[in-house]
C-alpha cells in the first residue's frame, strides 16, 4: 500500500519505518528541511532502540523515503497519517493548530479518495473538526479515522511491530477495511483490532494515559506515606503487585512522571472535562501530586544541609524522562536542575543519550560529563533521576572516593538499602528508610 506520514517525531518516524518494514511504500513528510536532509542521508534524528536497523534497511530497499512537500505526500499516499504535534496550550488544552492546518491544506489539494488517519493524541471531537476543515475546501470523497498510538518510548519499535491491540475509530466500512488490511501483518498472533466510533477511539488514548499516570501517582503517595510510618514501599509494591486485579507494572515510586504524553494528556483530558461541565477530581489530585513529587529531592537535600546549599556541587545521573530515550520533555531532572541553579549550585550531569537535548535548554550553565564517574567527581551530593541500566551497578568504592561526601539521593530506588549501609553511604530514596553516615 502507498502510505504518507505527515510529521516525523517519535510517533511519525516509528510509524513510517515500521509500515515500510511490512512491504508498504512509505513517504514521510516534515517541514524541517535540515531534518529531512539528515534522514535522506540515512541519519536517524531521534534515539529509539532498534529503529536505526529498520530505518537503514527500508531506505536501502526503496520502501522508505522523505520529503518536505506536503503536496508530494498527498499525491503519494492512499492512506495519510497525521502524526503532528498537539502541544499543551496555556490553559492545558491540546493545541490542534498543526492538525487542522494540515487538514485544511489537504482539503485544498486532495484529488482522489484518501483515508486521513489521526495518529496524534487528540481530544474527543477532533475527527469531526478534521472532517469539517477538509469538507469546507473540497467535494472529493475522503474518510477520517482515529487510530491512536500506544507506543512507549524506548520500546516503540517493538510496540508497533507486536501491538497488544490496535484501535480503529471509524464508521466507514471502506476506511475500516483498508486499515484492517494495513495492520493485518502486525496481529498474526491473534491480538485484537478493535473497531469503534471516532470519539471513543480518541478518548481511549487519553483514558489509558490518564489511568497509568494515576497509578504512578498513587504509588508515589503510598511511598511518601511509607516514610512517615516506617514502612518499605518495595515490600508494599510486591504485596499488591501480585494481585491480578492490580498487576505489577507502573507501581514503581519515584520523582514523578514526565515525557511527551502523560503530563500533556492528563491536563488535556482534565481541560476537556471542564469544557463540558465535568470536573475530574482524580486528575486534579494527580496533577498536583506529580508537580510536588518532581521537586521532592530538592527539599530533602536542603534539609540535610540546613537550608544552605549555595556553592555546593551536585552531580546528576540521568536526564531523560525515562531510560532508553533521549527525550527530556517534562523530565523531572529538568525541574531539579532549574531549582538547583536558582540556589546557586554548580551542577554536573551525565546521561547516555539526552545531554545534547539538555544542553540546548541550559547551555553552559551546566557541566556535561563524559561518563557517570566524571559527573560525580568532586560533588557534594549525587542525585539519580533516570534508571538507566548503566547506573545500577556502579563501583561503590570508586564512587565513595571521587565524591566529596558519600551522599546519594536516589529518585528511582536503584540500590538496596542494606548494600548502601555496608558501603557507608548516606542514602535517601523514595518510600524507604534513610541510611546515615
Coordinates of C-alpha atoms in Angstrom, one line a residue:
X1 CA 0.0 0.0 0.0
X2 CA 1.1 3.6 -0.6
X3 CA 1.4 5.4 2.7
X4 CA 2.2 9.1 3.6
X5 CA 3.1 10.0 7.2
X6 CA 2.9 13.8 7.9
X7 CA 5.3 14.6 10.8
X8 CA 8.5 12.7 11.7
X9 CA 8.7 12.9 15.5
X10 CA 8.8 9.8 17.7
X11 CA 5.4 8.6 16.6
X12 CA 5.6 9.6 12.9
X13 CA 9.0 8.2 12.2
X14 CA 8.4 4.9 14.0
X15 CA 5.0 4.5 12.3
X16 CA 6.5 5.2 8.8
X17 CA 9.5 2.9 9.3
X18 CA 7.5 0.0 10.7
X19 CA 4.9 0.3 8.0
X20 CA 7.7 0.2 5.4
X21 CA 9.1 -2.9 7.2
X22 CA 5.9 -4.9 6.1
X23 CA 6.4 -4.0 2.5
X24 CA 4.5 -0.8 2.1
X25 CA 5.7 2.2 0.1
X26 CA 6.1 5.0 2.7
X27 CA 6.8 8.7 2.2
X28 CA 7.5 10.7 5.4
X29 CA 6.9 14.4 5.2
X30 CA 8.3 17.1 7.6
X31 CA 8.7 20.9 7.3
X32 CA 12.1 20.8 8.9
X33 CA 14.5 20.9 5.9
X34 CA 17.6 20.0 7.8
X35 CA 15.9 17.0 9.5
X36 CA 14.6 15.7 6.2
X37 CA 18.1 16.1 4.6
X38 CA 19.6 14.1 7.5
X39 CA 17.0 11.3 7.1
X40 CA 17.6 11.2 3.3
X41 CA 21.3 10.6 4.2
X42 CA 20.3 7.7 6.4
X43 CA 20.7 9.6 9.7
X44 CA 18.0 8.8 12.3
X45 CA 17.2 12.1 14.1
X46 CA 16.0 10.5 17.4
X47 CA 17.3 7.8 19.7
X48 CA 14.9 4.8 19.8
X49 CA 16.3 1.3 20.2
X50 CA 16.2 -0.9 17.0
X51 CA 14.8 2.0 14.9
X52 CA 18.2 2.6 13.1
X53 CA 18.3 -1.0 11.8
X54 CA 14.8 -0.9 10.3
X55 CA 15.4 2.7 9.1
X56 CA 18.5 1.8 7.2
X57 CA 17.1 -1.5 5.8
X58 CA 14.0 0.1 4.4
X59 CA 15.7 3.1 2.9
X60 CA 18.1 0.8 1.0
X61 CA 15.1 -1.3 -0.1
X62 CA 13.4 1.8 -1.5
X63 CA 10.3 1.5 0.7
X64 CA 11.0 4.5 2.9
X65 CA 11.6 8.0 1.6
X66 CA 11.4 11.6 2.8
X67 CA 10.2 15.0 1.6
X68 CA 9.5 18.5 2.8
X69 CA 6.5 18.7 0.4
X70 CA 3.0 18.1 1.8
X71 CA 1.7 18.0 -1.7
X72 CA 4.1 15.2 -2.5
X73 CA 2.7 13.3 0.4
X74 CA -0.9 13.8 -0.7
X75 CA -0.1 12.6 -4.2
X76 CA 1.8 9.6 -2.9
X77 CA -0.4 8.2 -0.2
X78 CA -3.7 6.4 -0.3
X79 CA -3.6 6.5 3.4
X80 CA -2.4 9.7 5.0
X81 CA -1.2 9.5 8.6
X82 CA -1.2 12.8 10.6
X83 CA 1.5 12.4 13.3
X84 CA 1.6 16.1 14.2
X85 CA 2.4 17.8 17.5
X86 CA -0.5 18.7 19.7
X87 CA 1.3 20.8 22.3
X88 CA -0.2 21.9 25.6
X89 CA -1.8 25.3 25.5
X90 CA -1.6 27.8 28.3
X91 CA -4.9 26.6 29.7
X92 CA -3.9 22.9 29.5
X93 CA -5.9 22.1 26.4
X94 CA -4.3 20.4 23.3
X95 CA -3.3 22.8 20.6
X96 CA -4.8 21.5 17.3
X97 CA -3.5 24.2 15.0
X98 CA -1.0 21.9 13.3
X99 CA -3.5 19.2 12.8
X100 CA -6.3 21.5 11.5
X101 CA -3.8 23.5 9.4
X102 CA -2.7 20.3 7.5
X103 CA -6.4 19.2 7.2
X104 CA -7.3 22.5 5.5
X105 CA -4.4 22.1 3.1
X106 CA -5.5 18.5 2.3
X107 CA -8.9 19.8 1.5
X108 CA -7.5 22.3 -1.0
X109 CA -5.2 19.7 -2.7
X110 CA -7.0 16.4 -2.5
X111 CA -7.8 14.9 -5.9
X112 CA -8.9 11.4 -5.2
X113 CA -10.3 9.3 -2.3
X114 CA -8.0 9.2 0.7
X115 CA -8.1 7.9 4.3
X116 CA -6.9 10.6 6.7
X117 CA -5.7 9.0 9.9
X118 CA -5.4 10.9 13.1
X119 CA -2.3 9.2 14.7
X120 CA -1.6 12.2 17.0
X121 CA -3.1 12.1 20.5
X122 CA -6.1 14.4 20.2
X123 CA -9.2 15.4 22.2
X124 CA -12.6 13.9 21.8
X125 CA -14.3 15.5 18.7
X126 CA -11.1 16.2 16.8
X127 CA -12.0 13.8 13.9
X128 CA -15.2 15.9 13.4
X129 CA -13.1 19.1 13.2
X130 CA -10.7 17.5 10.7
X131 CA -13.7 16.4 8.6
X132 CA -15.1 19.9 8.7
X133 CA -11.8 21.5 7.8
X134 CA -11.4 19.3 4.8
X135 CA -15.0 19.4 3.7
X136 CA -15.0 23.2 3.5
X137 CA -12.3 23.0 0.8
X138 CA -13.4 20.1 -1.4
X139 CA -16.2 17.8 -2.6
X140 CA -13.8 14.9 -3.2
X141 CA -14.6 11.7 -1.2
X142 CA -12.5 11.0 1.9
X143 CA -12.7 9.4 5.3
X144 CA -11.1 10.3 8.6
X145 CA -10.0 7.6 11.0
X146 CA -8.9 7.9 14.6
X147 CA -6.1 5.5 15.2
X148 CA -4.3 6.4 18.5
X149 CA -0.8 5.2 19.1
X150 CA 0.2 3.2 22.2
X151 CA 3.9 3.4 21.8
X152 CA 6.3 3.5 24.8
X153 CA 9.4 5.5 24.1
X154 CA 12.3 3.1 24.5
X155 CA 10.1 0.2 23.3
X156 CA 8.3 2.0 20.4
X157 CA 9.5 -0.3 17.6
X158 CA 8.6 -3.5 19.5
X159 CA 5.2 -2.0 20.5
X160 CA 4.4 -1.1 16.9
X161 CA 5.5 -4.5 15.4
X162 CA 3.9 -6.5 18.2
X163 CA 0.9 -4.4 19.5
X164 CA -1.3 -5.6 22.3
X165 CA -4.2 -4.1 20.4
X166 CA -4.9 -1.7 17.6
X167 CA -7.8 0.7 17.9
X168 CA -9.5 1.9 14.7
X169 CA -12.2 4.6 15.2
X170 CA -14.4 5.0 12.1
X171 CA -18.0 4.5 11.0
X172 CA -16.8 3.9 7.3
X173 CA -16.7 0.3 6.3
X174 CA -14.4 1.3 3.4
X175 CA -11.9 3.0 5.6
X176 CA -12.0 0.3 8.3
X177 CA -11.4 -2.4 5.6
X178 CA -8.3 -0.5 4.4
X179 CA -7.0 -0.1 7.9
X180 CA -7.5 -3.7 8.8
X181 CA -5.7 -4.8 5.7
X182 CA -2.8 -2.4 6.6
X183 CA -2.5 -3.7 10.1
X184 CA -3.1 -7.4 9.4
X185 CA 0.6 -8.3 9.4
X186 CA 1.1 -6.9 12.9
X187 CA -1.7 -9.1 14.6
X188 CA -0.9 -12.5 13.2
X189 CA -0.5 -13.8 16.8
X190 CA -4.2 -13.0 17.5
X191 CA -4.1 -9.7 19.3
X192 CA -7.2 -7.7 18.5
X193 CA -8.0 -4.9 16.1
X194 CA -10.8 -3.1 18.0
X195 CA -13.2 -1.1 15.8
X196 CA -15.2 1.7 17.4
X197 CA -16.5 5.2 16.7
X198 CA -14.1 8.1 16.3
X199 CA -14.9 9.7 19.6
X200 CA -14.5 6.5 21.6
X201 CA -11.1 5.9 20.0
X202 CA -10.0 9.4 20.8
X203 CA -11.0 9.0 24.4
X204 CA -9.4 5.6 24.7
X205 CA -5.9 7.0 24.3
X206 CA -6.5 9.8 26.9
X207 CA -8.1 7.3 29.3
X208 CA -5.2 4.9 29.1
X209 CA -2.5 7.5 29.7
X210 CA -4.5 9.2 32.5
X211 CA -5.1 5.8 34.2
X212 CA -1.4 4.9 34.1
X213 CA -0.4 8.4 35.3
X214 CA -2.8 7.9 38.2
X215 CA -1.4 4.5 39.1
X216 CA 2.1 6.0 39.2
X217 CA 1.0 8.9 41.3
X218 CA -0.9 6.7 43.7
X219 CA 2.3 4.7 44.4
X220 CA 4.2 8.0 45.0
X221 CA 1.6 8.9 47.6
X222 CA 2.0 5.5 49.2
X223 CA 5.8 5.9 49.1
X224 CA 5.6 9.3 50.9
X225 CA 3.3 7.8 53.5
X226 CA 5.7 4.8 54.0
X227 CA 8.4 7.2 55.0
X228 CA 6.1 8.7 57.7
X229 CA 5.2 5.4 59.2
X230 CA 8.3 3.4 58.8
X231 CA 7.0 1.0 56.1
X232 CA 9.0 -0.1 53.0
X233 CA 7.4 0.8 49.7
X234 CA 9.2 -2.0 47.9
X235 CA 7.6 -4.6 50.1
X236 CA 4.2 -2.9 49.7
X237 CA 4.7 -2.8 45.9
X238 CA 5.4 -6.5 45.8
X239 CA 2.5 -7.2 48.1
X240 CA -0.1 -5.5 45.9
X241 CA 1.5 -6.2 42.6
X242 CA 0.9 -9.9 42.8
X243 CA -2.9 -9.2 42.9
X244 CA -4.0 -9.9 39.3
X245 CA -6.6 -7.1 39.6
X246 CA -3.7 -4.6 40.1
X247 CA -0.7 -6.0 38.3
X248 CA 3.0 -5.4 38.7
X249 CA 3.5 -2.7 36.2
X250 CA 3.6 1.1 36.9
X251 CA 3.9 0.5 40.6
X252 CA 7.5 1.8 41.0
X253 CA 7.6 5.0 43.0
X254 CA 9.9 7.8 42.1
X255 CA 10.2 11.6 41.4
X256 CA 7.1 11.8 39.2
X257 CA 6.2 11.0 35.6
X258 CA 7.3 13.1 32.6
X259 CA 7.7 12.8 28.9
X260 CA 5.7 13.9 25.9
X261 CA 2.5 12.1 26.8
X262 CA 1.4 11.7 30.4
X263 CA 1.7 15.3 31.6
X264 CA 0.1 16.8 28.4
X265 CA -2.6 14.1 28.1
X266 CA -3.7 14.3 31.7
X267 CA -4.0 18.1 31.5
X268 CA -5.8 17.9 28.2
X269 CA -8.4 15.3 29.5
X270 CA -8.9 17.5 32.6
X271 CA -9.5 20.6 30.4
X272 CA -11.8 18.6 28.1
X273 CA -13.9 17.7 31.2
X274 CA -14.2 21.4 32.2
X275 CA -15.3 22.3 28.7
X276 CA -18.4 20.1 29.0
X277 CA -19.0 20.9 32.7
X278 CA -17.4 17.8 34.2
X279 CA -14.7 18.1 36.9
X280 CA -12.1 15.3 37.0
X281 CA -11.4 15.4 40.7
X282 CA -8.9 12.5 40.5
X283 CA -6.9 14.2 37.8
X284 CA -6.8 17.4 39.8
X285 CA -5.0 15.4 42.5
X286 CA -2.8 13.6 40.0
X287 CA -1.5 16.9 38.5
X288 CA -1.0 18.4 42.0
X289 CA 0.9 15.4 43.4
X290 CA 3.1 15.0 40.4
X291 CA 4.2 18.6 40.4
X292 CA 5.2 18.3 44.0
X293 CA 6.9 14.9 43.5
X294 CA 9.2 16.2 40.8
X295 CA 10.9 18.5 43.4
X296 CA 10.8 16.3 46.5
X297 CA 14.5 15.6 46.4
X298 CA 15.3 19.3 46.5
X299 CA 13.5 19.7 49.8
X300 CA 15.4 16.7 51.3
X301 CA 18.8 18.0 50.1
X302 CA 18.1 21.4 51.6
X303 CA 17.0 19.9 54.9
X304 CA 20.2 17.8 55.0
X305 CA 22.3 20.9 54.6
X306 CA 20.3 23.1 56.9
X307 CA 18.8 25.1 54.0
X308 CA 22.2 26.2 52.8
X309 CA 23.2 24.6 49.5
X310 CA 24.6 27.7 47.7
X311 CA 28.0 27.0 46.4
X312 CA 27.6 23.2 46.6
X313 CA 28.4 21.0 43.7
X314 CA 25.7 18.4 42.9
X315 CA 26.0 15.6 40.3
X316 CA 23.0 14.2 38.4
X317 CA 22.9 10.8 36.8
X318 CA 20.1 10.6 34.2
X319 CA 18.4 13.5 32.4
X320 CA 15.9 11.8 30.1
X321 CA 12.4 11.3 31.5
X322 CA 12.9 7.5 31.3
X323 CA 15.7 5.2 30.2
X324 CA 16.3 4.1 26.5
X325 CA 15.3 7.5 25.1
X326 CA 16.8 10.9 24.6
X327 CA 13.5 12.7 25.3
X328 CA 13.7 15.3 28.1
X329 CA 10.2 16.7 27.7
X330 CA 8.8 17.3 31.2
X331 CA 11.6 15.2 32.6
X332 CA 11.9 15.5 36.4
X333 CA 15.6 16.1 36.1
X334 CA 14.9 19.4 34.3
X335 CA 12.8 20.7 37.2
X336 CA 15.5 19.6 39.7
X337 CA 18.2 21.4 37.7
X338 CA 16.2 24.6 37.5
X339 CA 15.7 24.6 41.3
X340 CA 19.4 23.9 41.9
X341 CA 20.5 26.7 39.6
X342 CA 18.2 29.1 41.4
X343 CA 20.1 28.3 44.6
X344 CA 23.5 29.0 43.1
X345 CA 24.5 25.3 42.9
X346 CA 27.1 24.0 40.5
X347 CA 25.5 21.1 38.6
X348 CA 27.5 18.3 36.9
X349 CA 25.4 16.0 34.7
X350 CA 25.6 12.7 32.7
X351 CA 23.1 10.9 30.6
X352 CA 24.0 8.3 27.9
X353 CA 21.7 9.9 25.3
X354 CA 19.9 13.0 26.4
X355 CA 22.7 15.5 27.1
X356 CA 22.5 17.3 23.7
X357 CA 18.9 18.0 24.3
X358 CA 19.6 19.3 27.8
X359 CA 22.4 21.4 26.5
X360 CA 20.1 23.1 24.1
X361 CA 18.0 24.2 27.1
X362 CA 20.6 25.1 29.7
X363 CA 23.7 25.8 27.6
X364 CA 26.9 26.4 29.6
X365 CA 25.0 26.7 32.9
X366 CA 25.8 23.0 33.5
X367 CA 29.0 20.9 33.3
X368 CA 28.4 17.9 30.9
X369 CA 30.5 14.9 31.8
X370 CA 31.8 12.2 29.5
X371 CA 30.7 9.4 31.9
X372 CA 29.0 8.8 35.2
X373 CA 32.2 8.9 37.3
X374 CA 33.4 12.2 35.8
X375 CA 30.0 13.7 36.7
X376 CA 30.3 12.6 40.3
X377 CA 33.9 13.7 40.8
X378 CA 34.2 16.4 43.4
X379 CA 30.4 16.6 44.0
X380 CA 28.9 17.1 47.5
X381 CA 25.8 15.0 46.5
X382 CA 24.8 12.6 43.8
X383 CA 21.2 12.7 42.6
X384 CA 19.8 9.8 40.4
X385 CA 17.0 10.9 38.2
X386 CA 16.7 8.2 35.5
X387 CA 17.0 4.4 35.9
X388 CA 19.5 3.7 33.1
X389 CA 20.9 0.2 33.4
X390 CA 24.5 1.6 33.5
X391 CA 23.7 3.3 36.8
X392 CA 22.5 0.1 38.5
X393 CA 25.9 -1.5 39.4
X394 CA 28.5 1.3 39.9
X395 CA 31.9 0.7 41.6
X396 CA 30.8 2.0 45.0
X397 CA 34.4 2.1 46.3
X398 CA 35.4 4.3 43.4
X399 CA 32.3 6.4 43.8
X400 CA 32.9 6.9 47.5
X401 CA 36.5 8.1 46.7
X402 CA 35.5 10.6 44.0
X403 CA 32.5 12.2 45.7
X404 CA 33.4 14.9 48.2
X405 CA 31.0 13.4 50.6
X406 CA 29.3 9.9 50.2
X407 CA 25.8 11.2 49.8
X408 CA 23.2 9.8 47.3
X409 CA 19.7 11.0 46.8
X410 CA 18.1 8.3 44.6
X411 CA 14.9 9.3 42.8
X412 CA 14.5 5.8 41.2
X413 CA 15.4 3.4 44.1
X414 CA 18.2 1.7 42.2
X415 CA 20.1 0.3 45.2
X416 CA 19.4 -2.0 48.1
X417 CA 19.2 -0.3 51.5
X418 CA 21.4 -3.0 53.1
X419 CA 24.1 -2.6 50.5
X420 CA 24.2 1.1 50.9
X421 CA 24.6 0.8 54.6
X422 CA 27.5 -1.7 54.1
X423 CA 29.2 0.7 51.6
X424 CA 29.0 3.5 54.0
X425 CA 26.8 6.0 52.1
X426 CA 24.2 8.4 53.3
X427 CA 21.4 7.1 51.1
X428 CA 18.0 8.7 50.7
X429 CA 15.5 7.0 48.3
X430 CA 11.7 7.1 47.8
X431 CA 9.4 5.4 50.3
X432 CA 12.2 3.5 52.1
X433 CA 14.3 4.1 55.3
X434 CA 17.2 6.5 55.1
X435 CA 20.7 5.3 55.8
X436 CA 23.0 7.7 57.7
X437 CA 26.8 8.1 57.9

